[in-house]
Amino acid sequence: MELLSGDRPMDDGRETVAPSLWRSRAIGFLRAATTPLLPEDYVDLFDPLRTTTVLRARVTDIISETDDAATVVLQPGRTWRGHVPGQYIRIGVDIDGVRMWRAYSVTSGPRTDGRIAITIKAISGGAVSTHLLSSLQVGQIVQMEQADGAFVLPEVLPAKILLLTGGSGITPVMGILRHAVQDLDDVVMLHSAPRPEDVIFADELRSLGDDGRISLLERHTDEHGLLDTDELDALVPDWRERETWACGPAGMLEMLEGHWESAGHAHRLHTERFRPALAEPGEGGTVYFTNADREIDCDGARPILDIGEEAGVLMPSGCRMGICYGCVLPMREGAVRDLRTGEVTTATPGDGILIQTCISAAAGRCDLVL
Amino acid sequence: MTALQKKDHNPVEHLTRSDIESLGEELDALRAQIIESRGAADAAYIRRTIDVQRKLEMGARGVLLFSKYKPAFWLGTAGLTVSKILENMEIGHNVMHGQWDWLRDPKIHSTTWEWDNASPSDLWKHSHNELHHTYTNVLGRDNDLGYGIMRVDEDQRWMPFYLGQPLWNALNACFFEYGIAAYDLELGKYMKGRKDKAVFKRDLDKVGVKVRNQVTRDYVIHPLLAAPFGSWGSTLAANALSNLGRNIWTHSVIMCGHFPEGVETFTKTSIEGETRGDWYLRQMIGSANISGSKAMHIATGNLSYQIEHHLFPDLPSNRYAEISVTVRDICARYGLQYLSGPLPKQVGSAWMKVIRLSLPNHIAAKVKFPSRRKPVAPTALPSRITAMEQSERAA
């Protein structure tokens, strides 16, 4: 337990304690000397981890786990507030010049050097994960965000726990296990992977199993097929009594959620999804303006700006031909199509990709911040 | 110069409707090709430019701490001037055009960038990106033609006030950043009572804060920092000189974009129902380039490729040189003049026009000012190629 609470995000003393008068005067003076930039923008030129305006990390080690998975050790910048095991961080890298973000669970155990580790598995068709695995190098700087996510153990640890994972769904659970296994009495872990050699952290899991710290059930789906709920009764007869954390492919999670729901134990199941089901970009769709709380239906042939204005939404606008960038709005989620090129831009939840509403048509549902 | 539609000889009358549309298609294809090939090298270019500019600025300001010594004074002043020019032209102007928005880097984005200039970025983006770039060279709509204070076209009625315009223009060059701020405030429009008072007040406050910050930095804070080294006065002078140098440089470059003899202007009604091809054509013949070395192009923020910039204001500036090869070829094939010349010639031409138009037309007519828009014989006009193919088939 102490281990856990020690890892909780702590208030940053630098921010909560009011700076002294002289200190704030000095900061004011420095700002006046660097306007319109901030002093941090100049610090940034020499040490990208010292700046307080953006959080970044340096890659300090890359450790191969399986054929298509690797653990990346990161040294976060000075504003990093720490994480709770089970949480994820978003990592941003520039691919062909374009910044792309993806979420990865923190998998490292307790460390004294302030570093954290994430474990990345290549996903077929996953531009970011494959890029990271093939080109990430020690010493490289990546963008990151503060840890987030509610897939964590409660303060009062449950007596009996079931961990249900599939593929790279092992990563947040590994983060939890590495921190808390000492304090847990009864852990059943059921992990699915295509083949024995695809099991990430296999040696560590198996040795935890051999030592009796956890009851490890490995399932190799190439041989045994996908887990179904009937088998669950046979494999873990007391699953109803166990507080359960599950992470894995969307299909597996849906099956588990349905099963727990119908058994009336939904409150005992905690799930984590990494790859939100992306809406297939289509022709037209609903545009939701998040701050205005307005929803409008857009066809796929006309700019969102025109349709929004017709519906009485007060939108920023400019040249109306895609040249002045006076109409850009952040897109949090969804997809739009550039009416000039046909190019589709998609945003996953949490993104804030700025789009030009005067030349973009809805390509499925999308959320715009306005 | 007079509006294209009122000219005796119209330099685009040899173009058929389908020629203009195929010109538009060729330029759209060029645009798509550049967008497709944007990548890590372009991203590295803008980051390197920003890095160089910031280090140059820090270095120059550091050297100016010792500006009581003459060599340090001149070295620091030169460094700071170059840094301010880079910051305004190749970085600020282009970032605020959205040329680097595709990086999705919030630090290098049109919505977040603020520049070292008296005009706040949001006001500038409205008057420049939106009004000037949409209504390029349309008389009465594009205030960049004479910035609302000068007579730049024979069609504009002459008033005695214009006699002084060579002087106004020289003063404007020296205080250009304040000129831009006044222009972005739409000061003229306000004084004629055509701008909302509340909006004007709000904008004026923004400009006030921006100017105060700029002035405090250059004329109070940095001289104060240099005071312990006995260099406060010389630092103040150096900052003033570098602002002056930057102002004159940017004014000169901007004059070269649309003022030299041979650049076309358009009547207000001519843009009604304008197609994409028409729009491209207007940008093309309404702009002029500056030829020169790579360093010169960077120092102008690649606005030396004004024609390319006006065709594609949101494509990364480091690609304009490459784009210009195709644009030049299109001009030759379509029988359009690609107006370009070295800096002294373009600046001279722009100044000559300012001087000539300060006089009433009947007096100016007595002075010979040769037009620089030369008729260009098209080498491969699409409509003629089609006509030739048809006649071949008929034969």
Short mmCIF file of N, CA and C in Angstrom, two decimals, chain B residues 142-153 156-157 159-173 175-176 178-180 182-183 186-189 191-192 251 255 259 354 357-358:
data_model
loop_
_atom_site.label_atom_id
_atom_site.label_comp_id
_atom_site.label_asym_id
_atom_site.label_seq_id
_atom_site.Cartn_x
_atom_site.Cartn_y
_atom_site.Cartn_z
N ASP B 142 -8.75 45.60 -51.60
CA ASP B 142 -7.45 45.22 -51.06
C ASP B 142 -6.73 46.47 -50.59
N ASN B 143 -6.70 46.68 -49.28
CA ASN B 143 -6.08 47.90 -48.74
C ASN B 143 -4.56 47.88 -48.85
N ASP B 144 -3.98 46.72 -49.16
CA ASP B 144 -2.53 46.68 -49.34
C ASP B 144 -2.11 47.56 -50.51
N LEU B 145 -3.03 47.82 -51.41
CA LEU B 145 -2.73 48.74 -52.50
C LEU B 145 -2.70 50.14 -51.92
N GLY B 146 -1.50 50.60 -51.54
CA GLY B 146 -1.37 51.94 -51.01
C GLY B 146 -1.69 52.06 -49.54
N TYR B 147 -1.95 50.93 -48.90
CA TYR B 147 -2.23 50.89 -47.46
C TYR B 147 -3.30 51.90 -47.06
N GLY B 148 -4.12 52.30 -48.02
CA GLY B 148 -5.18 53.25 -47.70
C GLY B 148 -4.73 54.69 -47.59
N ILE B 149 -3.40 54.95 -47.76
CA ILE B 149 -2.95 56.34 -47.63
C ILE B 149 -2.30 56.85 -48.92
N MET B 150 -2.04 55.94 -49.87
CA MET B 150 -1.33 56.38 -51.06
C MET B 150 -2.14 56.13 -52.32
N ARG B 151 -1.80 56.90 -53.34
CA ARG B 151 -2.43 56.71 -54.64
C ARG B 151 -1.52 55.79 -55.43
N VAL B 152 -2.04 54.63 -55.81
CA VAL B 152 -1.18 53.65 -56.47
C VAL B 152 -1.71 53.27 -57.84
N ASP B 153 -2.78 53.97 -58.30
CA ASP B 153 -3.38 53.58 -59.56
C ASP B 153 -3.92 54.83 -60.25
N GLN B 156 -7.38 56.01 -59.46
CA GLN B 156 -7.72 56.69 -58.21
C GLN B 156 -7.69 58.20 -58.46
N ARG B 157 -8.69 58.90 -57.98
CA ARG B 157 -8.75 60.35 -58.18
C ARG B 157 -7.58 61.03 -57.48
N MET B 159 -5.58 63.95 -55.54
CA MET B 159 -5.84 65.06 -54.63
C MET B 159 -4.51 65.68 -54.25
N PRO B 160 -4.48 66.96 -53.92
CA PRO B 160 -3.19 67.61 -53.60
C PRO B 160 -2.42 66.87 -52.50
N PHE B 161 -3.18 66.23 -51.60
CA PHE B 161 -2.58 65.48 -50.51
C PHE B 161 -1.53 64.48 -51.02
N TYR B 162 -1.80 63.92 -52.20
CA TYR B 162 -0.92 62.87 -52.74
C TYR B 162 0.45 63.39 -53.15
N LEU B 163 0.59 64.71 -53.28
CA LEU B 163 1.91 65.27 -53.64
C LEU B 163 2.96 64.84 -52.62
N GLY B 164 2.50 64.67 -51.40
CA GLY B 164 3.46 64.34 -50.34
C GLY B 164 3.72 62.85 -50.19
N GLN B 165 3.14 62.04 -51.06
CA GLN B 165 3.21 60.60 -50.78
C GLN B 165 4.61 59.99 -50.84
N PRO B 166 5.54 60.54 -51.62
CA PRO B 166 6.90 59.98 -51.50
C PRO B 166 7.43 60.14 -50.08
N LEU B 167 7.08 61.25 -49.46
CA LEU B 167 7.52 61.49 -48.08
C LEU B 167 6.81 60.54 -47.10
N TRP B 168 5.48 60.42 -47.28
CA TRP B 168 4.74 59.50 -46.40
C TRP B 168 5.31 58.09 -46.51
N ASN B 169 5.62 57.72 -47.75
CA ASN B 169 6.11 56.36 -47.97
C ASN B 169 7.45 56.15 -47.27
N ALA B 170 8.30 57.17 -47.31
CA ALA B 170 9.60 57.07 -46.65
C ALA B 170 9.42 56.97 -45.14
N LEU B 171 8.50 57.78 -44.61
CA LEU B 171 8.23 57.71 -43.17
C LEU B 171 7.63 56.36 -42.78
N ASN B 172 6.74 55.89 -43.61
CA ASN B 172 6.10 54.60 -43.37
C ASN B 172 7.15 53.48 -43.34
N ALA B 173 8.16 53.61 -44.22
CA ALA B 173 9.22 52.60 -44.26
C ALA B 173 9.96 52.56 -42.92
N PHE B 175 8.92 53.54 -39.91
CA PHE B 175 8.09 53.11 -38.77
C PHE B 175 7.10 52.03 -39.21
N PHE B 176 7.57 51.16 -40.09
CA PHE B 176 6.66 50.26 -40.77
C PHE B 176 5.81 49.41 -39.83
N TYR B 178 4.63 50.09 -36.99
CA TYR B 178 3.52 50.88 -36.45
C TYR B 178 2.51 51.19 -37.55
N GLY B 179 3.04 51.34 -38.78
CA GLY B 179 2.16 51.52 -39.94
C GLY B 179 1.25 50.31 -40.10
N ILE B 180 1.86 49.12 -39.96
CA ILE B 180 1.07 47.89 -40.09
C ILE B 180 0.03 47.81 -38.98
N ALA B 182 -1.40 50.27 -37.40
CA ALA B 182 -2.48 51.23 -37.70
C ALA B 182 -3.36 50.69 -38.82
N TYR B 183 -2.72 50.05 -39.79
CA TYR B 183 -3.42 49.47 -40.92
C TYR B 183 -4.33 48.33 -40.46
N GLU B 186 -7.42 49.27 -38.93
CA GLU B 186 -8.33 49.92 -39.88
C GLU B 186 -8.62 51.35 -39.42
N LEU B 187 -7.53 52.04 -39.12
CA LEU B 187 -7.60 53.40 -38.60
C LEU B 187 -8.37 54.33 -39.55
N GLY B 188 -8.05 54.20 -40.85
CA GLY B 188 -8.72 55.03 -41.85
C GLY B 188 -10.21 54.82 -41.85
N LYS B 189 -10.59 53.54 -41.82
CA LYS B 189 -12.00 53.17 -41.85
C LYS B 189 -12.70 53.73 -40.60
N MET B 191 -11.79 56.37 -38.82
CA MET B 191 -11.90 57.83 -38.86
C MET B 191 -13.02 58.28 -39.79
N LYS B 192 -13.32 57.45 -40.79
CA LYS B 192 -14.45 57.79 -41.67
C LYS B 192 -15.77 57.31 -41.06
N HIS B 251 9.50 46.77 -45.36
CA HIS B 251 8.74 47.66 -46.23
C HIS B 251 9.19 47.50 -47.68
N MET B 255 6.83 46.18 -50.67
CA MET B 255 6.57 47.03 -51.84
C MET B 255 6.83 46.26 -53.14
N PHE B 259 3.79 46.30 -56.02
CA PHE B 259 3.90 47.67 -56.50
C PHE B 259 4.68 47.89 -57.79
N VAL B 354 5.33 55.24 -56.96
CA VAL B 354 4.85 56.10 -55.87
C VAL B 354 5.03 57.57 -56.24
N LEU B 357 2.67 58.59 -59.35
CA LEU B 357 1.25 58.72 -59.03
C LEU B 357 0.98 59.80 -57.99
N SER B 358 2.05 60.41 -57.46
CA SER B 358 1.83 61.55 -56.58
C SER B 358 1.41 62.76 -57.41
#
